[in-house]
PDB file of N, CA and C in Angstrom:
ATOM      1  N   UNK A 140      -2.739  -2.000  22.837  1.00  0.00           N
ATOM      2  CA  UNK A 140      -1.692  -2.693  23.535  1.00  0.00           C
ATOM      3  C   UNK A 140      -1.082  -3.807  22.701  1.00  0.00           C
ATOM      4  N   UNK A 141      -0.249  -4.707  23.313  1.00  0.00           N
ATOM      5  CA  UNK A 141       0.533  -5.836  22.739  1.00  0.00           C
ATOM      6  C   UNK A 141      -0.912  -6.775  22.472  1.00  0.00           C
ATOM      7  N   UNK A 142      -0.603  -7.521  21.347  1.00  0.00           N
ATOM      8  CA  UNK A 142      -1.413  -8.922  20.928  1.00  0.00           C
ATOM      9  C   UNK A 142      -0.049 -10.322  20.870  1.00  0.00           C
ATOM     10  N   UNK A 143      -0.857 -11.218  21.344  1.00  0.00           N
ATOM     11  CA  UNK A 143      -0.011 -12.669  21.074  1.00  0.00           C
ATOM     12  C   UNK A 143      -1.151 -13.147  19.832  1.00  0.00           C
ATOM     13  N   UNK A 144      -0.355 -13.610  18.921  1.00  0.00           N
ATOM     14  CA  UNK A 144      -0.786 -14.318  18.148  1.00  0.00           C
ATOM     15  C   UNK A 144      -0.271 -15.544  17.540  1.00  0.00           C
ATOM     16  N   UNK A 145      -1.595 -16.620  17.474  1.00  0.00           N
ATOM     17  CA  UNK A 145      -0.959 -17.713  17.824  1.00  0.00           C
ATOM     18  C   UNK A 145      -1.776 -18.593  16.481  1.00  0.00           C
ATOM     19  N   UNK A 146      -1.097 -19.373  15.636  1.00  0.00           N
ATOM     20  CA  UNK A 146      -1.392 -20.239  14.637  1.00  0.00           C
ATOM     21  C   UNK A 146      -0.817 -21.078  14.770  1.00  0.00           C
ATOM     22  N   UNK A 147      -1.969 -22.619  14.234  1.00  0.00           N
ATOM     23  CA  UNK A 147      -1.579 -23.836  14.730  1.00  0.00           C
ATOM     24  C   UNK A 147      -1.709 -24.719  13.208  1.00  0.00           C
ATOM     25  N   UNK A 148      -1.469 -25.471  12.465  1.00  0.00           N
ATOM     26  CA  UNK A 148      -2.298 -26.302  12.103  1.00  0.00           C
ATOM     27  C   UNK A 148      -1.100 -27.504  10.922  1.00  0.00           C
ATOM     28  N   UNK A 149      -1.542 -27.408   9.788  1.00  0.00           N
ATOM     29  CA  UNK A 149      -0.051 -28.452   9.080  1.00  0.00           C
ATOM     30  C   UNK A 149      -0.012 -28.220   7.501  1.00  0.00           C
ATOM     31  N   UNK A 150       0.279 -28.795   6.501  1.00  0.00           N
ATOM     32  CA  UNK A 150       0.690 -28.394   5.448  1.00  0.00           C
ATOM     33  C   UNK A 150       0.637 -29.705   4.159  1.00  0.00           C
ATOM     34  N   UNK A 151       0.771 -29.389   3.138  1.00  0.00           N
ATOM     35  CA  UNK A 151       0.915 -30.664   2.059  1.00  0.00           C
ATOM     36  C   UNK A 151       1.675 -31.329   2.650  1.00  0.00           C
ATOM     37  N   UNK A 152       1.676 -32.684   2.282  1.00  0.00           N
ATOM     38  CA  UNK A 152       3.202 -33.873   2.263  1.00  0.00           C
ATOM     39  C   UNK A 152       3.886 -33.378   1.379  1.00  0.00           C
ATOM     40  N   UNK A 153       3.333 -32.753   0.044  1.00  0.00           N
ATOM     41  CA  UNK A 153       3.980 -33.102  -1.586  1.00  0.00           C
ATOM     42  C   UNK A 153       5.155 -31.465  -1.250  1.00  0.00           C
ATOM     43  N   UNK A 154       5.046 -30.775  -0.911  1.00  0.00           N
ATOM     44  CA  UNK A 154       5.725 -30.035  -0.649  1.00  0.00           C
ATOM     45  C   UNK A 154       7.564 -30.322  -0.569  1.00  0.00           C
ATOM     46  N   UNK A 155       8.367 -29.674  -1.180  1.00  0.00           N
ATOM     47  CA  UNK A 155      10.145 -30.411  -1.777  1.00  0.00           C
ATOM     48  C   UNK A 155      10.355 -29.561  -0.379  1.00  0.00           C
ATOM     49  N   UNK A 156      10.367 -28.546   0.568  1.00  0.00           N
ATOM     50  CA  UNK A 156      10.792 -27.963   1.847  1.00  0.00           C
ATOM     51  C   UNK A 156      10.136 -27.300   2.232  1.00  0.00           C
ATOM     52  N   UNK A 157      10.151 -27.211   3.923  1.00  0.00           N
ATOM     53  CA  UNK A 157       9.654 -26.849   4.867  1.00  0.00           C
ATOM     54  C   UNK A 157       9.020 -24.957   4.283  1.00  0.00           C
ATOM     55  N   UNK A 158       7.708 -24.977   4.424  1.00  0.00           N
ATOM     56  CA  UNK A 158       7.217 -23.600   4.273  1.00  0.00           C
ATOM     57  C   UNK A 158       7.659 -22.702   4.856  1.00  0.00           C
ATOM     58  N   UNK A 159       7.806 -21.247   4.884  1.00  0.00           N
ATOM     59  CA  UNK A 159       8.074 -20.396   5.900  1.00  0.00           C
ATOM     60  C   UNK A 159       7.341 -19.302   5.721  1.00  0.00           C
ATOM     61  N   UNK A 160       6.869 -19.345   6.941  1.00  0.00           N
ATOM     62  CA  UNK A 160       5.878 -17.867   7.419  1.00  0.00           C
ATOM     63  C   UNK A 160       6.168 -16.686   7.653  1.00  0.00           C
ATOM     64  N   UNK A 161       5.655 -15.889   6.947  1.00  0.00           N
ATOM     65  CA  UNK A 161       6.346 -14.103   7.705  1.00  0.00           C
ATOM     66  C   UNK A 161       5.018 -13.525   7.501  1.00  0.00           C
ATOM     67  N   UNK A 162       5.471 -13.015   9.005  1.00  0.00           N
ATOM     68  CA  UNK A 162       4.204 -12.062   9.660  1.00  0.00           C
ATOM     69  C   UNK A 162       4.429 -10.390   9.773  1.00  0.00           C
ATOM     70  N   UNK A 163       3.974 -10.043   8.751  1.00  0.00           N
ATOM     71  CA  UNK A 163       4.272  -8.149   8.533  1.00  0.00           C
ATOM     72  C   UNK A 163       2.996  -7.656   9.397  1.00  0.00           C
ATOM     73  N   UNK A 164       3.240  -6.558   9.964  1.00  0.00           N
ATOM     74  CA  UNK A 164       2.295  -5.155  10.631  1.00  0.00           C
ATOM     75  C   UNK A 164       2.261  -4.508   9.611  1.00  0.00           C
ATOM     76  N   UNK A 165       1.522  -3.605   8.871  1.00  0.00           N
ATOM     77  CA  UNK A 165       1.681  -3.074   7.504  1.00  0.00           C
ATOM     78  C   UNK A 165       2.826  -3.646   7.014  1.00  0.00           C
ATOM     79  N   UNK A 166       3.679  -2.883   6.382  1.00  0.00           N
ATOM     80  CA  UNK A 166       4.481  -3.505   5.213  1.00  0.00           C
ATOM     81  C   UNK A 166       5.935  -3.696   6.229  1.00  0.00           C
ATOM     82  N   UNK A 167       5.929  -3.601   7.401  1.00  0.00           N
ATOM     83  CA  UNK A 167       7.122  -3.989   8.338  1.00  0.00           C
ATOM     84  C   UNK A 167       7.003  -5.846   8.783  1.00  0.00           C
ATOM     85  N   UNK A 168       8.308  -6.061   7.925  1.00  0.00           N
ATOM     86  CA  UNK A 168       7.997  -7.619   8.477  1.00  0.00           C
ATOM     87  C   UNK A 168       8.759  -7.753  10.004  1.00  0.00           C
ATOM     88  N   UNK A 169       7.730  -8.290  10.534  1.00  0.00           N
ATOM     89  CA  UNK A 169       8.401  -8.880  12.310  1.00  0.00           C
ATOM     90  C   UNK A 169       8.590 -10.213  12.542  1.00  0.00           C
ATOM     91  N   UNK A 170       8.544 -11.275  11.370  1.00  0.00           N
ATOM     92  CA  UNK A 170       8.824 -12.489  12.584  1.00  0.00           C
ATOM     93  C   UNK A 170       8.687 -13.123  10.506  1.00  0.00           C
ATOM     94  N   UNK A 171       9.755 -14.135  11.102  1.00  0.00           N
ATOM     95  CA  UNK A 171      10.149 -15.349   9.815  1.00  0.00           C
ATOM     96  C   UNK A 171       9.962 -16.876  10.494  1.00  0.00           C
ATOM     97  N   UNK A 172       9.099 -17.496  10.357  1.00  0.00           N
ATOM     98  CA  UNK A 172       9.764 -18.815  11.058  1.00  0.00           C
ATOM     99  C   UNK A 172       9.175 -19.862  10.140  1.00  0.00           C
ATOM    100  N   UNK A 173       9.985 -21.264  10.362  1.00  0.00           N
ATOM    101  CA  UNK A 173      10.195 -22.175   9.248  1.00  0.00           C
ATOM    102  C   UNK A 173       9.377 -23.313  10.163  1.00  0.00           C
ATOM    103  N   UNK A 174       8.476 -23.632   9.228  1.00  0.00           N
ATOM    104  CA  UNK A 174       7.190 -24.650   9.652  1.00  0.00           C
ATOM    105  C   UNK A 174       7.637 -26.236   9.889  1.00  0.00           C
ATOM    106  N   UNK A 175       7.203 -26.676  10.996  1.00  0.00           N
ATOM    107  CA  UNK A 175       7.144 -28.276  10.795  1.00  0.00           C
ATOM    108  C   UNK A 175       6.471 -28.431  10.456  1.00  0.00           C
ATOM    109  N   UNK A 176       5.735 -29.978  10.517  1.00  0.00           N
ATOM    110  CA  UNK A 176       4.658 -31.090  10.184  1.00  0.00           C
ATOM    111  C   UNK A 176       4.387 -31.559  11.528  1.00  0.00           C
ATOM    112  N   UNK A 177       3.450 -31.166  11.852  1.00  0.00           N
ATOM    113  CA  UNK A 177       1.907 -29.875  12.624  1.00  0.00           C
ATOM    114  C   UNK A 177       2.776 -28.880  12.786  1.00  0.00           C
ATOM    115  N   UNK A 178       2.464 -27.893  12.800  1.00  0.00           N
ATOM    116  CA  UNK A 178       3.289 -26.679  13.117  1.00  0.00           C
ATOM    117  C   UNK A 178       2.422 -25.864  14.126  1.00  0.00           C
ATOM    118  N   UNK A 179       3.170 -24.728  15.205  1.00  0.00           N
ATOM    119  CA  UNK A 179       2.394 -24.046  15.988  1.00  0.00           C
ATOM    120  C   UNK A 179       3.213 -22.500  16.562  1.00  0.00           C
ATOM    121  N   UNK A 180       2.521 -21.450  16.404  1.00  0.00           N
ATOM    122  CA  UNK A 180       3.436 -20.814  16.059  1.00  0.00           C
ATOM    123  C   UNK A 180       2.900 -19.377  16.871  1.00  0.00           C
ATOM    124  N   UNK A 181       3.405 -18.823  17.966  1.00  0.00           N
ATOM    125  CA  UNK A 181       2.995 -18.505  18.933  1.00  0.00           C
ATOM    126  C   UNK A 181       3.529 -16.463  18.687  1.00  0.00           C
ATOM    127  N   UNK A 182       3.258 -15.488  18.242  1.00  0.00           N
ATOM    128  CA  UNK A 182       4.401 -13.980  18.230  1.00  0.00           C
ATOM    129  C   UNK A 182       3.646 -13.220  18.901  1.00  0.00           C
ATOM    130  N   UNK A 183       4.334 -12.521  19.164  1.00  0.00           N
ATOM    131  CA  UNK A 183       3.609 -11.458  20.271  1.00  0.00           C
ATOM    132  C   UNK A 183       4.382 -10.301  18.933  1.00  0.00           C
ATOM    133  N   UNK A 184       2.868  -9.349  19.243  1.00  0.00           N
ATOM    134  CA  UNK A 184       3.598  -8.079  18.179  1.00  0.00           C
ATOM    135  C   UNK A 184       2.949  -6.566  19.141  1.00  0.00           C
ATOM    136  N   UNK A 185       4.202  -5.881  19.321  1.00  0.00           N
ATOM    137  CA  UNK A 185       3.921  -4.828  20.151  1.00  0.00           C
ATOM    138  C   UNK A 185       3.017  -3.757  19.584  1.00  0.00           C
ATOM    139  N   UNK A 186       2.185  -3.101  20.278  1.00  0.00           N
ATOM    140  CA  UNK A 186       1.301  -1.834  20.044  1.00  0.00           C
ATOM    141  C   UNK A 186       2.032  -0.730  18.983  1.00  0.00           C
ATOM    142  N   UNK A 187       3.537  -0.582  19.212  1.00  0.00           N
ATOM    143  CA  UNK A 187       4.259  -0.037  17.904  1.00  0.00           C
ATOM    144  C   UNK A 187       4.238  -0.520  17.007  1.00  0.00           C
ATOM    145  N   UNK A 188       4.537  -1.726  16.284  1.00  0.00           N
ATOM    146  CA  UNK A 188       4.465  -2.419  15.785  1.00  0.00           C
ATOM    147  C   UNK A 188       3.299  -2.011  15.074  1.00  0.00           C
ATOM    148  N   UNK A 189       2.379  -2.012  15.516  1.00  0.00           N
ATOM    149  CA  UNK A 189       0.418  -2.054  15.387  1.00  0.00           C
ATOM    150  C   UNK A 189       0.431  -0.846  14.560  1.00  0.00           C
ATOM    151  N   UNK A 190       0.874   0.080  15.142  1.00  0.00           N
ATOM    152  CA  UNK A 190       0.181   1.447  14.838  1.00  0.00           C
ATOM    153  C   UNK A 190       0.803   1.999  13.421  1.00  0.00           C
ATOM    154  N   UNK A 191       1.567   1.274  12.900  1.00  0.00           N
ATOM    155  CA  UNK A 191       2.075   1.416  11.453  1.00  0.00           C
ATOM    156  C   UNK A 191       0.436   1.741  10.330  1.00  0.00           C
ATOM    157  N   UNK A 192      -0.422   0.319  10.897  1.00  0.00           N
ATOM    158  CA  UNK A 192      -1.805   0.852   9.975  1.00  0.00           C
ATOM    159  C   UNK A 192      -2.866  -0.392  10.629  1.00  0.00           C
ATOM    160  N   UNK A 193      -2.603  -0.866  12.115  1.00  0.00           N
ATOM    161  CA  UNK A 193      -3.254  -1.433  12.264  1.00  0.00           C
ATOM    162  C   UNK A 193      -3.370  -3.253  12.186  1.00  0.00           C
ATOM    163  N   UNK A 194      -2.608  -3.243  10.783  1.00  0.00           N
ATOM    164  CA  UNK A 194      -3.123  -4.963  10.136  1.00  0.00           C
ATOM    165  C   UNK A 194      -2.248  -5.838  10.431  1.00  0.00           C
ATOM    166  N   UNK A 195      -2.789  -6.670  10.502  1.00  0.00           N
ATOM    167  CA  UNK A 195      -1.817  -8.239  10.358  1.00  0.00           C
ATOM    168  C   UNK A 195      -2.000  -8.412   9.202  1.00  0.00           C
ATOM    169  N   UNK A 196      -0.619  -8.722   8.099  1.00  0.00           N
ATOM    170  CA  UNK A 196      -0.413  -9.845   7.390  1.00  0.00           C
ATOM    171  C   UNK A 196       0.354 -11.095   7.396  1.00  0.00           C
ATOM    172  N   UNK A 197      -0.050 -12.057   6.737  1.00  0.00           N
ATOM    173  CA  UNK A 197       0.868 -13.204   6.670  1.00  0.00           C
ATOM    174  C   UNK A 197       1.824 -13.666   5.082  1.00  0.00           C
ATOM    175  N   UNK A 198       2.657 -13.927   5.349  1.00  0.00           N
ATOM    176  CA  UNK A 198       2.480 -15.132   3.908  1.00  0.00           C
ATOM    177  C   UNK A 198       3.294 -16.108   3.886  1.00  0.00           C
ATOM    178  N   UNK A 199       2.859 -16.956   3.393  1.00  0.00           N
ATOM    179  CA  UNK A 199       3.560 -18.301   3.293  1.00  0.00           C
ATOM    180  C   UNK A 199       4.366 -19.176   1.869  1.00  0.00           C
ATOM    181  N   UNK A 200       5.719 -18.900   1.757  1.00  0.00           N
ATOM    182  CA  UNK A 200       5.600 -19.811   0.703  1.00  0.00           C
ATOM    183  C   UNK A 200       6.618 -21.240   1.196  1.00  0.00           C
ATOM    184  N   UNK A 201       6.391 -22.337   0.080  1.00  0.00           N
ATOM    185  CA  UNK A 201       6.250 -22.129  -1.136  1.00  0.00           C
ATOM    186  C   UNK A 201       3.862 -21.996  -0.902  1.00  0.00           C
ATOM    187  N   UNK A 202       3.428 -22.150  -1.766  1.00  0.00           N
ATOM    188  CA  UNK A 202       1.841 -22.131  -2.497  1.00  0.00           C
ATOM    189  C   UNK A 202       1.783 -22.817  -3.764  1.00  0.00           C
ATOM    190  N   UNK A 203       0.581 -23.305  -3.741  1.00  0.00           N
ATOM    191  CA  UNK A 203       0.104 -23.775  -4.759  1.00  0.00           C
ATOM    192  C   UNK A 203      -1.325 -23.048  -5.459  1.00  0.00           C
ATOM    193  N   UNK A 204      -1.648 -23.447  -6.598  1.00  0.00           N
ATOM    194  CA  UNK A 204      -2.706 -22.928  -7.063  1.00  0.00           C
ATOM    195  C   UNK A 204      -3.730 -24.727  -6.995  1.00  0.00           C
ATOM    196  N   UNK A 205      -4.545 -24.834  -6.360  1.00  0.00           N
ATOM    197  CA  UNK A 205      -4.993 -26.079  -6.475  1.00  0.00           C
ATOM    198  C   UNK A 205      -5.681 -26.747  -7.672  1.00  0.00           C
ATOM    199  N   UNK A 206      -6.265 -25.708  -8.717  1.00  0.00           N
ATOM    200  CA  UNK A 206      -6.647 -26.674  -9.911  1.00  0.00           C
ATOM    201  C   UNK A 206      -5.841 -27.044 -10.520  1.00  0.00           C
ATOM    202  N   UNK A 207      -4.382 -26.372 -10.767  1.00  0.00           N
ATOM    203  CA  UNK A 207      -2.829 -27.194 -11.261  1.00  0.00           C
ATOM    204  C   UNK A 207      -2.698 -28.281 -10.559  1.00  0.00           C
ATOM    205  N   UNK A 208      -2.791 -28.357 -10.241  1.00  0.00           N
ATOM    206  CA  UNK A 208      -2.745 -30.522  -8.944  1.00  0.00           C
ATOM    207  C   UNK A 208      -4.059 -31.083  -9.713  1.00  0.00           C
ATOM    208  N   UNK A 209      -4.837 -30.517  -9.377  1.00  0.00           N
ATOM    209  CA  UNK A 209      -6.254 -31.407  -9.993  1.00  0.00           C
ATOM    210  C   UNK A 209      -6.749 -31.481 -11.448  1.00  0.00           C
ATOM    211  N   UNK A 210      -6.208 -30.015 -12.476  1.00  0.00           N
ATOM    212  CA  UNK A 210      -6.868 -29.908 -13.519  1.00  0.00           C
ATOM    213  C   UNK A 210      -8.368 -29.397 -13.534  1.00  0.00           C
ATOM    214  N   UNK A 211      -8.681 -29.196 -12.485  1.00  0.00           N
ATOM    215  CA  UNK A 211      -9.990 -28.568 -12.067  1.00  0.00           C
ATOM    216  C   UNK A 211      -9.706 -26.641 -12.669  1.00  0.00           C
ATOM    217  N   UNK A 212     -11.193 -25.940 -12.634  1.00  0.00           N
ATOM    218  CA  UNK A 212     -11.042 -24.517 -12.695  1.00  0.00           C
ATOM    219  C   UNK A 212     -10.779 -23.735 -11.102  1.00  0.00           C
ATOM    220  N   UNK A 213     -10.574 -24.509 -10.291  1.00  0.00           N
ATOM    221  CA  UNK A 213     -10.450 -24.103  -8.840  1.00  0.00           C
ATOM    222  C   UNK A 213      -8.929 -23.293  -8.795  1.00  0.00           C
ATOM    223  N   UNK A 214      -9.210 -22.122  -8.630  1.00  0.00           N
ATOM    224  CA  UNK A 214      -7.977 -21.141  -8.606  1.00  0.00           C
ATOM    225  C   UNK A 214      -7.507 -20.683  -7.658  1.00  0.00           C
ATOM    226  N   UNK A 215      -8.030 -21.366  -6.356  1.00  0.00           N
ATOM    227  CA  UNK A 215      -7.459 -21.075  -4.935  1.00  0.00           C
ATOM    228  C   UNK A 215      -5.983 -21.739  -4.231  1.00  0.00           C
ATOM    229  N   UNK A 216      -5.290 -20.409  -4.254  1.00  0.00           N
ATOM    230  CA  UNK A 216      -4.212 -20.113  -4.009  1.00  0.00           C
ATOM    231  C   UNK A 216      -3.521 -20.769  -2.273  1.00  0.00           C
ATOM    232  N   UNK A 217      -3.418 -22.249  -2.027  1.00  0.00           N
ATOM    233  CA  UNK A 217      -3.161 -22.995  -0.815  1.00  0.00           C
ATOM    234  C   UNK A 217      -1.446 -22.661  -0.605  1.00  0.00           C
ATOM    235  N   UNK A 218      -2.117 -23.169   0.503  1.00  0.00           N
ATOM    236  CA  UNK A 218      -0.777 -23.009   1.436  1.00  0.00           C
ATOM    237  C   UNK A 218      -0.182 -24.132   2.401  1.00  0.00           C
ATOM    238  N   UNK A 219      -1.578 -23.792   3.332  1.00  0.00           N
ATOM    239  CA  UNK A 219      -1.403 -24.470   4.772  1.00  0.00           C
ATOM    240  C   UNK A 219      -2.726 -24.659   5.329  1.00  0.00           C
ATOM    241  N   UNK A 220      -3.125 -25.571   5.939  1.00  0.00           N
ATOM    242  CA  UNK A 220      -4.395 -25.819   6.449  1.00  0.00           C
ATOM    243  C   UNK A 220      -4.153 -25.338   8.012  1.00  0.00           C
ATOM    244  N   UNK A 221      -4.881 -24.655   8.374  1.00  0.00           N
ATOM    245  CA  UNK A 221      -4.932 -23.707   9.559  1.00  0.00           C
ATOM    246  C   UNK A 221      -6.025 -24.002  10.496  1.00  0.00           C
ATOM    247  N   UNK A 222      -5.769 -24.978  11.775  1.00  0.00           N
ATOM    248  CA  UNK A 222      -6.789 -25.296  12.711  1.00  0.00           C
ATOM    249  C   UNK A 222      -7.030 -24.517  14.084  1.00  0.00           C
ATOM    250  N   UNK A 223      -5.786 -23.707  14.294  1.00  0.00           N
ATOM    251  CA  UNK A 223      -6.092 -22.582  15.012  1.00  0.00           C
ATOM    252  C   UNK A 223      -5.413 -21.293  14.716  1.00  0.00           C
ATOM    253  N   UNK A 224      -6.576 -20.071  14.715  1.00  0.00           N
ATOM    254  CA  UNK A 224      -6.202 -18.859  14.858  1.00  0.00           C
ATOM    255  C   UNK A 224      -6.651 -17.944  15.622  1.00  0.00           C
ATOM    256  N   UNK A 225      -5.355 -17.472  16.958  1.00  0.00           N
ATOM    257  CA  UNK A 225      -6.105 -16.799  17.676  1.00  0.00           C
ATOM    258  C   UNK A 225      -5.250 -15.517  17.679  1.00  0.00           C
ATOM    259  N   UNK A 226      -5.999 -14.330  18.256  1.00  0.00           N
ATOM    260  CA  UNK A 226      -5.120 -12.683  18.959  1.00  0.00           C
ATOM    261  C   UNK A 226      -5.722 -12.697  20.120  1.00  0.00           C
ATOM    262  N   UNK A 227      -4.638 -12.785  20.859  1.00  0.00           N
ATOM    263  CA  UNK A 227      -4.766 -12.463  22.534  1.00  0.00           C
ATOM    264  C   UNK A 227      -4.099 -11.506  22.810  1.00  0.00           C
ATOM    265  N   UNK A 228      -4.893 -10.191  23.847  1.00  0.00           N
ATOM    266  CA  UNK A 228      -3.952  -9.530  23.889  1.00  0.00           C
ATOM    267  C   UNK A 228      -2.909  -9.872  25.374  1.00  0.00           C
ATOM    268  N   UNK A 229      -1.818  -9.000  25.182  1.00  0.00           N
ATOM    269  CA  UNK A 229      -1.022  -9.190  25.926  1.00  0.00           C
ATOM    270  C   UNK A 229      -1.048  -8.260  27.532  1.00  0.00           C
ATOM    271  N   UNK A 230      -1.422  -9.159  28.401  1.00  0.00           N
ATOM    272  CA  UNK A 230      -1.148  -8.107  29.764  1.00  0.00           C
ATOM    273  C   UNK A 230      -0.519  -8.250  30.736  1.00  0.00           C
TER     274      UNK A 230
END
């Protein structure tokens, strides 16, 4: 059936503009939206939608690589700090 899916949480300061999120079902993107500072972000994605292969993806840019900020060997690829993630389905 339908899922709501719902992400909450906020982002660098150092960031030059607002991030933007796109949420693909396999490789079909369904939803673009442009983040505040907290951001919360609520899509419902239909059972068609779904059955392409099942998955949720996300992505967000702009990203950073975090040992470029620090000079550290830390090669994790940030974004957005994410305090809620939920799938509810829809009835």
């Amino acid at each position: 059936g339908d899922v709501r899916i719902e992400i909450a949480g906020t982002y660098p300061r150092h960031y030059d503009r607002e991030p933007v999120l796109e949420i693909f079902a396999g490789t079909q993107r369904i939803a673009s939206h442009t983040l505040t500072r907290p951001f919360s972000v609520a899509q419902v994605v239909t059972a068609q939608q779904l059955r392409s292969d099942g998955r949720l993806v996300w992505h967000v840019a702009p990203s950073f690589v975090a040992g470029e900020r620090t000079g550290s060997a830390d090669a994790r690829r940030l974004a957005l700090e994410v305090t809620t993630l939920g799938v509810h389905a829809v009835r």
